[in-house]
mmCIF file with all atom_site columns, C-alpha atoms in Angstrom:
data_model
loop_
_atom_site.group_PDB
_atom_site.id
_atom_site.type_symbol
_atom_site.label_atom_id
_atom_site.label_alt_id
_atom_site.label_comp_id
_atom_site.label_asym_id
_atom_site.label_entity_id
_atom_site.label_seq_id
_atom_site.pdbx_PDB_ins_code
_atom_site.Cartn_x
_atom_site.Cartn_y
_atom_site.Cartn_z
_atom_site.occupancy
_atom_site.B_iso_or_equiv
_atom_site.pdbx_formal_charge
_atom_site.auth_seq_id
_atom_site.auth_comp_id
_atom_site.auth_asym_id
_atom_site.auth_atom_id
_atom_site.pdbx_PDB_model_num
ATOM 1   C CA . MET Y 1 1   ? 227.587 -21.219 -30.177 1.00 97.00 ? 1   MET Y CA 1
ATOM 2   C CA . GLN Y 1 2   ? 226.974 -17.981 -32.110 1.00 98.00 ? 2   GLN Y CA 1
ATOM 3   C CA . VAL Y 1 3   ? 224.204 -18.503 -34.681 1.00 99.00 ? 3   VAL Y CA 1
ATOM 4   C CA . LEU Y 1 4   ? 223.023 -16.060 -37.351 1.00 99.00 ? 4   LEU Y CA 1
ATOM 5   C CA . VAL Y 1 5   ? 219.319 -16.343 -38.126 1.00 99.00 ? 5   VAL Y CA 1
ATOM 6   C CA . THR Y 1 6   ? 217.901 -14.778 -41.270 1.00 98.00 ? 6   THR Y CA 1
ATOM 7   C CA . GLY Y 1 7   ? 214.146 -14.338 -41.335 1.00 97.00 ? 7   GLY Y CA 1
ATOM 8   C CA . ALA Y 1 8   ? 214.266 -13.987 -37.552 1.00 97.00 ? 8   ALA Y CA 1
ATOM 9   C CA . THR Y 1 9   ? 211.322 -11.579 -37.466 1.00 96.00 ? 9   THR Y CA 1
ATOM 10  C CA . GLY Y 1 10  ? 209.019 -14.044 -39.190 1.00 95.00 ? 10  GLY Y CA 1
ATOM 11  C CA . PHE Y 1 11  ? 206.731 -16.542 -37.497 1.00 94.00 ? 11  PHE Y CA 1
ATOM 12  C CA . ILE Y 1 12  ? 209.115 -19.492 -37.677 1.00 97.00 ? 12  ILE Y CA 1
ATOM 13  C CA . GLY Y 1 13  ? 212.194 -17.330 -37.183 1.00 97.00 ? 13  GLY Y CA 1
ATOM 14  C CA . ARG Y 1 14  ? 210.976 -15.942 -33.865 1.00 96.00 ? 14  ARG Y CA 1
ATOM 15  C CA . HIS Y 1 15  ? 210.412 -19.467 -32.556 1.00 97.00 ? 15  HIS Y CA 1
ATOM 16  C CA . VAL Y 1 16  ? 213.824 -20.626 -33.768 1.00 98.00 ? 16  VAL Y CA 1
ATOM 17  C CA . VAL Y 1 17  ? 215.519 -17.648 -32.103 1.00 98.00 ? 17  VAL Y CA 1
ATOM 18  C CA . ARG Y 1 18  ? 213.712 -18.346 -28.839 1.00 96.00 ? 18  ARG Y CA 1
ATOM 19  C CA . ALA Y 1 19  ? 214.736 -22.031 -28.984 1.00 97.00 ? 19  ALA Y CA 1
ATOM 20  C CA . LEU Y 1 20  ? 218.372 -21.078 -29.609 1.00 98.00 ? 20  LEU Y CA 1
ATOM 21  C CA . VAL Y 1 21  ? 218.426 -18.648 -26.690 1.00 97.00 ? 21  VAL Y CA 1
ATOM 22  C CA . ASP Y 1 22  ? 216.663 -21.130 -24.410 1.00 96.00 ? 22  ASP Y CA 1
ATOM 23  C CA . ALA Y 1 23  ? 219.313 -23.719 -25.322 1.00 98.00 ? 23  ALA Y CA 1
ATOM 24  C CA . GLY Y 1 24  ? 222.069 -21.309 -24.293 1.00 97.00 ? 24  GLY Y CA 1
ATOM 25  C CA . HIS Y 1 25  ? 223.220 -20.202 -27.737 1.00 98.00 ? 25  HIS Y CA 1
ATOM 26  C CA . ALA Y 1 26  ? 223.946 -16.626 -28.770 1.00 97.00 ? 26  ALA Y CA 1
ATOM 27  C CA . ALA Y 1 27  ? 221.596 -15.569 -31.564 1.00 98.00 ? 27  ALA Y CA 1
ATOM 28  C CA . ARG Y 1 28  ? 222.413 -12.818 -34.051 1.00 98.00 ? 28  ARG Y CA 1
ATOM 29  C CA . CYS Y 1 29  ? 219.403 -11.792 -36.117 1.00 98.00 ? 29  CYS Y CA 1
ATOM 30  C CA . LEU Y 1 30  ? 219.724 -10.378 -39.618 1.00 98.00 ? 30  LEU Y CA 1
ATOM 31  C CA . VAL Y 1 31  ? 217.088 -7.646  -39.796 1.00 97.00 ? 31  VAL Y CA 1
ATOM 32  C CA . ARG Y 1 32  ? 216.208 -4.947  -42.265 1.00 95.00 ? 32  ARG Y CA 1
ATOM 33  C CA . PRO Y 1 33  ? 216.108 -1.364  -40.954 1.00 94.00 ? 33  PRO Y CA 1
ATOM 34  C CA . THR Y 1 34  ? 212.297 -1.455  -41.036 1.00 93.00 ? 34  THR Y CA 1
ATOM 35  C CA . SER Y 1 35  ? 211.897 -4.862  -39.352 1.00 93.00 ? 35  SER Y CA 1
ATOM 36  C CA . ASP Y 1 36  ? 209.717 -5.198  -36.266 1.00 92.00 ? 36  ASP Y CA 1
ATOM 37  C CA . ARG Y 1 37  ? 212.206 -6.358  -33.634 1.00 93.00 ? 37  ARG Y CA 1
ATOM 38  C CA . SER Y 1 38  ? 209.708 -6.444  -30.779 1.00 89.00 ? 38  SER Y CA 1
ATOM 39  C CA . GLY Y 1 39  ? 210.067 -9.567  -28.730 1.00 86.00 ? 39  GLY Y CA 1
ATOM 40  C CA . LEU Y 1 40  ? 213.529 -10.301 -30.065 1.00 92.00 ? 40  LEU Y CA 1
ATOM 41  C CA . ALA Y 1 41  ? 215.424 -7.594  -28.193 1.00 86.00 ? 41  ALA Y CA 1
ATOM 42  C CA . GLU Y 1 42  ? 213.930 -8.821  -24.929 1.00 85.00 ? 42  GLU Y CA 1
ATOM 43  C CA . ALA Y 1 43  ? 215.278 -12.289 -25.729 1.00 88.00 ? 43  ALA Y CA 1
ATOM 44  C CA . GLY Y 1 44  ? 218.828 -10.961 -25.446 1.00 90.00 ? 44  GLY Y CA 1
ATOM 45  C CA . VAL Y 1 45  ? 219.841 -11.350 -29.076 1.00 96.00 ? 45  VAL Y CA 1
ATOM 46  C CA . THR Y 1 46  ? 222.077 -9.105  -31.143 1.00 96.00 ? 46  THR Y CA 1
ATOM 47  C CA . PHE Y 1 47  ? 221.105 -7.594  -34.465 1.00 98.00 ? 47  PHE Y CA 1
ATOM 48  C CA . ALA Y 1 48  ? 222.915 -7.264  -37.764 1.00 98.00 ? 48  ALA Y CA 1
ATOM 49  C CA . VAL Y 1 49  ? 221.164 -4.773  -40.014 1.00 98.00 ? 49  VAL Y CA 1
ATOM 50  C CA . GLY Y 1 50  ? 221.167 -5.991  -43.579 1.00 97.00 ? 50  GLY Y CA 1
ATOM 51  C CA . ASP Y 1 51  ? 219.273 -7.773  -46.303 1.00 97.00 ? 51  ASP Y CA 1
ATOM 52  C CA . VAL Y 1 52  ? 219.926 -10.976 -48.240 1.00 97.00 ? 52  VAL Y CA 1
ATOM 53  C CA . GLY Y 1 53  ? 219.330 -8.914  -51.373 1.00 95.00 ? 53  GLY Y CA 1
ATOM 54  C CA . ALA Y 1 54  ? 222.192 -6.555  -50.452 1.00 97.00 ? 54  ALA Y CA 1
ATOM 55  C CA . PRO Y 1 55  ? 225.394 -8.631  -50.556 1.00 97.00 ? 55  PRO Y CA 1
ATOM 56  C CA . ASP Y 1 56  ? 227.553 -5.873  -49.067 1.00 97.00 ? 56  ASP Y CA 1
ATOM 57  C CA . THR Y 1 57  ? 225.575 -6.098  -45.797 1.00 97.00 ? 57  THR Y CA 1
ATOM 58  C CA . LEU Y 1 58  ? 226.077 -9.830  -45.328 1.00 98.00 ? 58  LEU Y CA 1
ATOM 59  C CA . GLY Y 1 59  ? 229.816 -10.053 -44.642 1.00 97.00 ? 59  GLY Y CA 1
ATOM 60  C CA . PRO Y 1 60  ? 229.577 -8.233  -41.308 1.00 97.00 ? 60  PRO Y CA 1
ATOM 61  C CA . ALA Y 1 61  ? 226.476 -10.265 -40.426 1.00 98.00 ? 61  ALA Y CA 1
ATOM 62  C CA . VAL Y 1 62  ? 228.170 -13.653 -40.858 1.00 98.00 ? 62  VAL Y CA 1
ATOM 63  C CA . GLU Y 1 63  ? 231.549 -12.638 -39.444 1.00 97.00 ? 63  GLU Y CA 1
ATOM 64  C CA . GLY Y 1 64  ? 232.424 -14.756 -36.436 1.00 97.00 ? 64  GLY Y CA 1
ATOM 65  C CA . VAL Y 1 65  ? 229.317 -16.937 -36.378 1.00 98.00 ? 65  VAL Y CA 1
ATOM 66  C CA . ASP Y 1 66  ? 229.526 -20.689 -35.967 1.00 98.00 ? 66  ASP Y CA 1
ATOM 67  C CA . ALA Y 1 67  ? 226.348 -21.486 -37.895 1.00 98.00 ? 67  ALA Y CA 1
ATOM 68  C CA . VAL Y 1 68  ? 223.675 -19.882 -40.056 1.00 99.00 ? 68  VAL Y CA 1
ATOM 69  C CA . ILE Y 1 69  ? 219.988 -20.741 -40.073 1.00 99.00 ? 69  ILE Y CA 1
ATOM 70  C CA . HIS Y 1 70  ? 218.573 -19.260 -43.270 1.00 99.00 ? 70  HIS Y CA 1
ATOM 71  C CA . LEU Y 1 71  ? 214.829 -18.655 -43.008 1.00 98.00 ? 71  LEU Y CA 1
ATOM 72  C CA . ALA Y 1 72  ? 214.471 -15.435 -45.012 1.00 97.00 ? 72  ALA Y CA 1
ATOM 73  C CA . SER Y 1 73  ? 212.090 -15.965 -47.909 1.00 94.00 ? 73  SER Y CA 1
ATOM 74  C CA . LEU Y 1 74  ? 209.195 -14.513 -49.799 1.00 89.00 ? 74  LEU Y CA 1
ATOM 75  C CA . LEU Y 1 75  ? 206.002 -16.526 -49.743 1.00 88.00 ? 75  LEU Y CA 1
ATOM 76  C CA . LYS Y 1 76  ? 203.807 -14.078 -51.612 1.00 84.00 ? 76  LYS Y CA 1
ATOM 77  C CA . ALA Y 1 77  ? 204.780 -11.492 -54.184 1.00 76.00 ? 77  ALA Y CA 1
ATOM 78  C CA . PRO Y 1 78  ? 202.987 -9.946  -57.128 1.00 79.00 ? 78  PRO Y CA 1
ATOM 79  C CA . TRP Y 1 79  ? 206.016 -10.460 -59.388 1.00 83.00 ? 79  TRP Y CA 1
ATOM 80  C CA . LYS Y 1 80  ? 207.999 -13.604 -60.113 1.00 86.00 ? 80  LYS Y CA 1
ATOM 81  C CA . ARG Y 1 81  ? 211.178 -11.516 -60.143 1.00 87.00 ? 81  ARG Y CA 1
ATOM 82  C CA . ALA Y 1 82  ? 210.712 -10.657 -56.446 1.00 87.00 ? 82  ALA Y CA 1
ATOM 83  C CA . PHE Y 1 83  ? 210.627 -14.368 -55.564 1.00 86.00 ? 83  PHE Y CA 1
ATOM 84  C CA . HIS Y 1 84  ? 213.830 -14.964 -57.500 1.00 90.00 ? 84  HIS Y CA 1
ATOM 85  C CA . THR Y 1 85  ? 215.585 -11.958 -55.976 1.00 90.00 ? 85  THR Y CA 1
ATOM 86  C CA . VAL Y 1 86  ? 214.958 -13.023 -52.385 1.00 91.00 ? 86  VAL Y CA 1
ATOM 87  C CA . ASN Y 1 87  ? 214.688 -16.800 -52.554 1.00 94.00 ? 87  ASN Y CA 1
ATOM 88  C CA . VAL Y 1 88  ? 217.397 -17.557 -55.120 1.00 95.00 ? 88  VAL Y CA 1
ATOM 89  C CA . GLU Y 1 89  ? 219.746 -14.579 -55.297 1.00 97.00 ? 89  GLU Y CA 1
ATOM 90  C CA . GLY Y 1 90  ? 219.425 -13.904 -51.569 1.00 97.00 ? 90  GLY Y CA 1
ATOM 91  C CA . THR Y 1 91  ? 220.393 -17.475 -50.752 1.00 98.00 ? 91  THR Y CA 1
ATOM 92  C CA . ARG Y 1 92  ? 223.300 -17.263 -53.189 1.00 98.00 ? 92  ARG Y CA 1
ATOM 93  C CA . ASN Y 1 93  ? 224.434 -13.975 -51.617 1.00 98.00 ? 93  ASN Y CA 1
ATOM 94  C CA . LEU Y 1 94  ? 224.332 -15.444 -48.124 1.00 99.00 ? 94  LEU Y CA 1
ATOM 95  C CA . ALA Y 1 95  ? 226.247 -18.576 -49.177 1.00 98.00 ? 95  ALA Y CA 1
ATOM 96  C CA . ALA Y 1 96  ? 228.908 -16.413 -50.835 1.00 98.00 ? 96  ALA Y CA 1
ATOM 97  C CA . ALA Y 1 97  ? 229.256 -14.253 -47.712 1.00 98.00 ? 97  ALA Y CA 1
ATOM 98  C CA . CYS Y 1 98  ? 229.730 -17.392 -45.615 1.00 98.00 ? 98  CYS Y CA 1
ATOM 99  C CA . ALA Y 1 99  ? 232.281 -18.858 -48.031 1.00 98.00 ? 99  ALA Y CA 1
ATOM 100 C CA . ALA Y 1 100 ? 234.267 -15.599 -48.016 1.00 98.00 ? 100 ALA Y CA 1
ATOM 101 C CA . GLN Y 1 101 ? 234.929 -15.813 -44.272 1.00 97.00 ? 101 GLN Y CA 1
ATOM 102 C CA . ALA Y 1 102 ? 238.352 -16.905 -43.019 1.00 94.00 ? 102 ALA Y CA 1
ATOM 103 C CA . GLU Y 1 103 ? 236.533 -19.572 -41.006 1.00 93.00 ? 103 GLU Y CA 1
ATOM 104 C CA . PRO Y 1 104 ? 233.215 -20.179 -42.793 1.00 95.00 ? 104 PRO Y CA 1
ATOM 105 C CA . PRO Y 1 105 ? 230.249 -21.179 -40.661 1.00 95.00 ? 105 PRO Y CA 1
#
């Protein structure tokens, strides 16, 4: 199974990716250009460069995947707007990208 993981570079995300790979699944990690990918590349995953806040980057990321595990989130931010942008709009963007696929995950 091909699984897209958002938030793959975070604490929980790295463990989820490792569990997927160990279970024999193919993991695709949504990463920003500046993300620290150390440890993930060695796990044999593929990367989709994008951001949940940039809807135009999500279509290629979700194309062809069987499932999505959405872990991208902001836990701390100095502005309420930043929380909304990532946690609400980002989730909405990802759901829309999935729904737009010929065979949605």
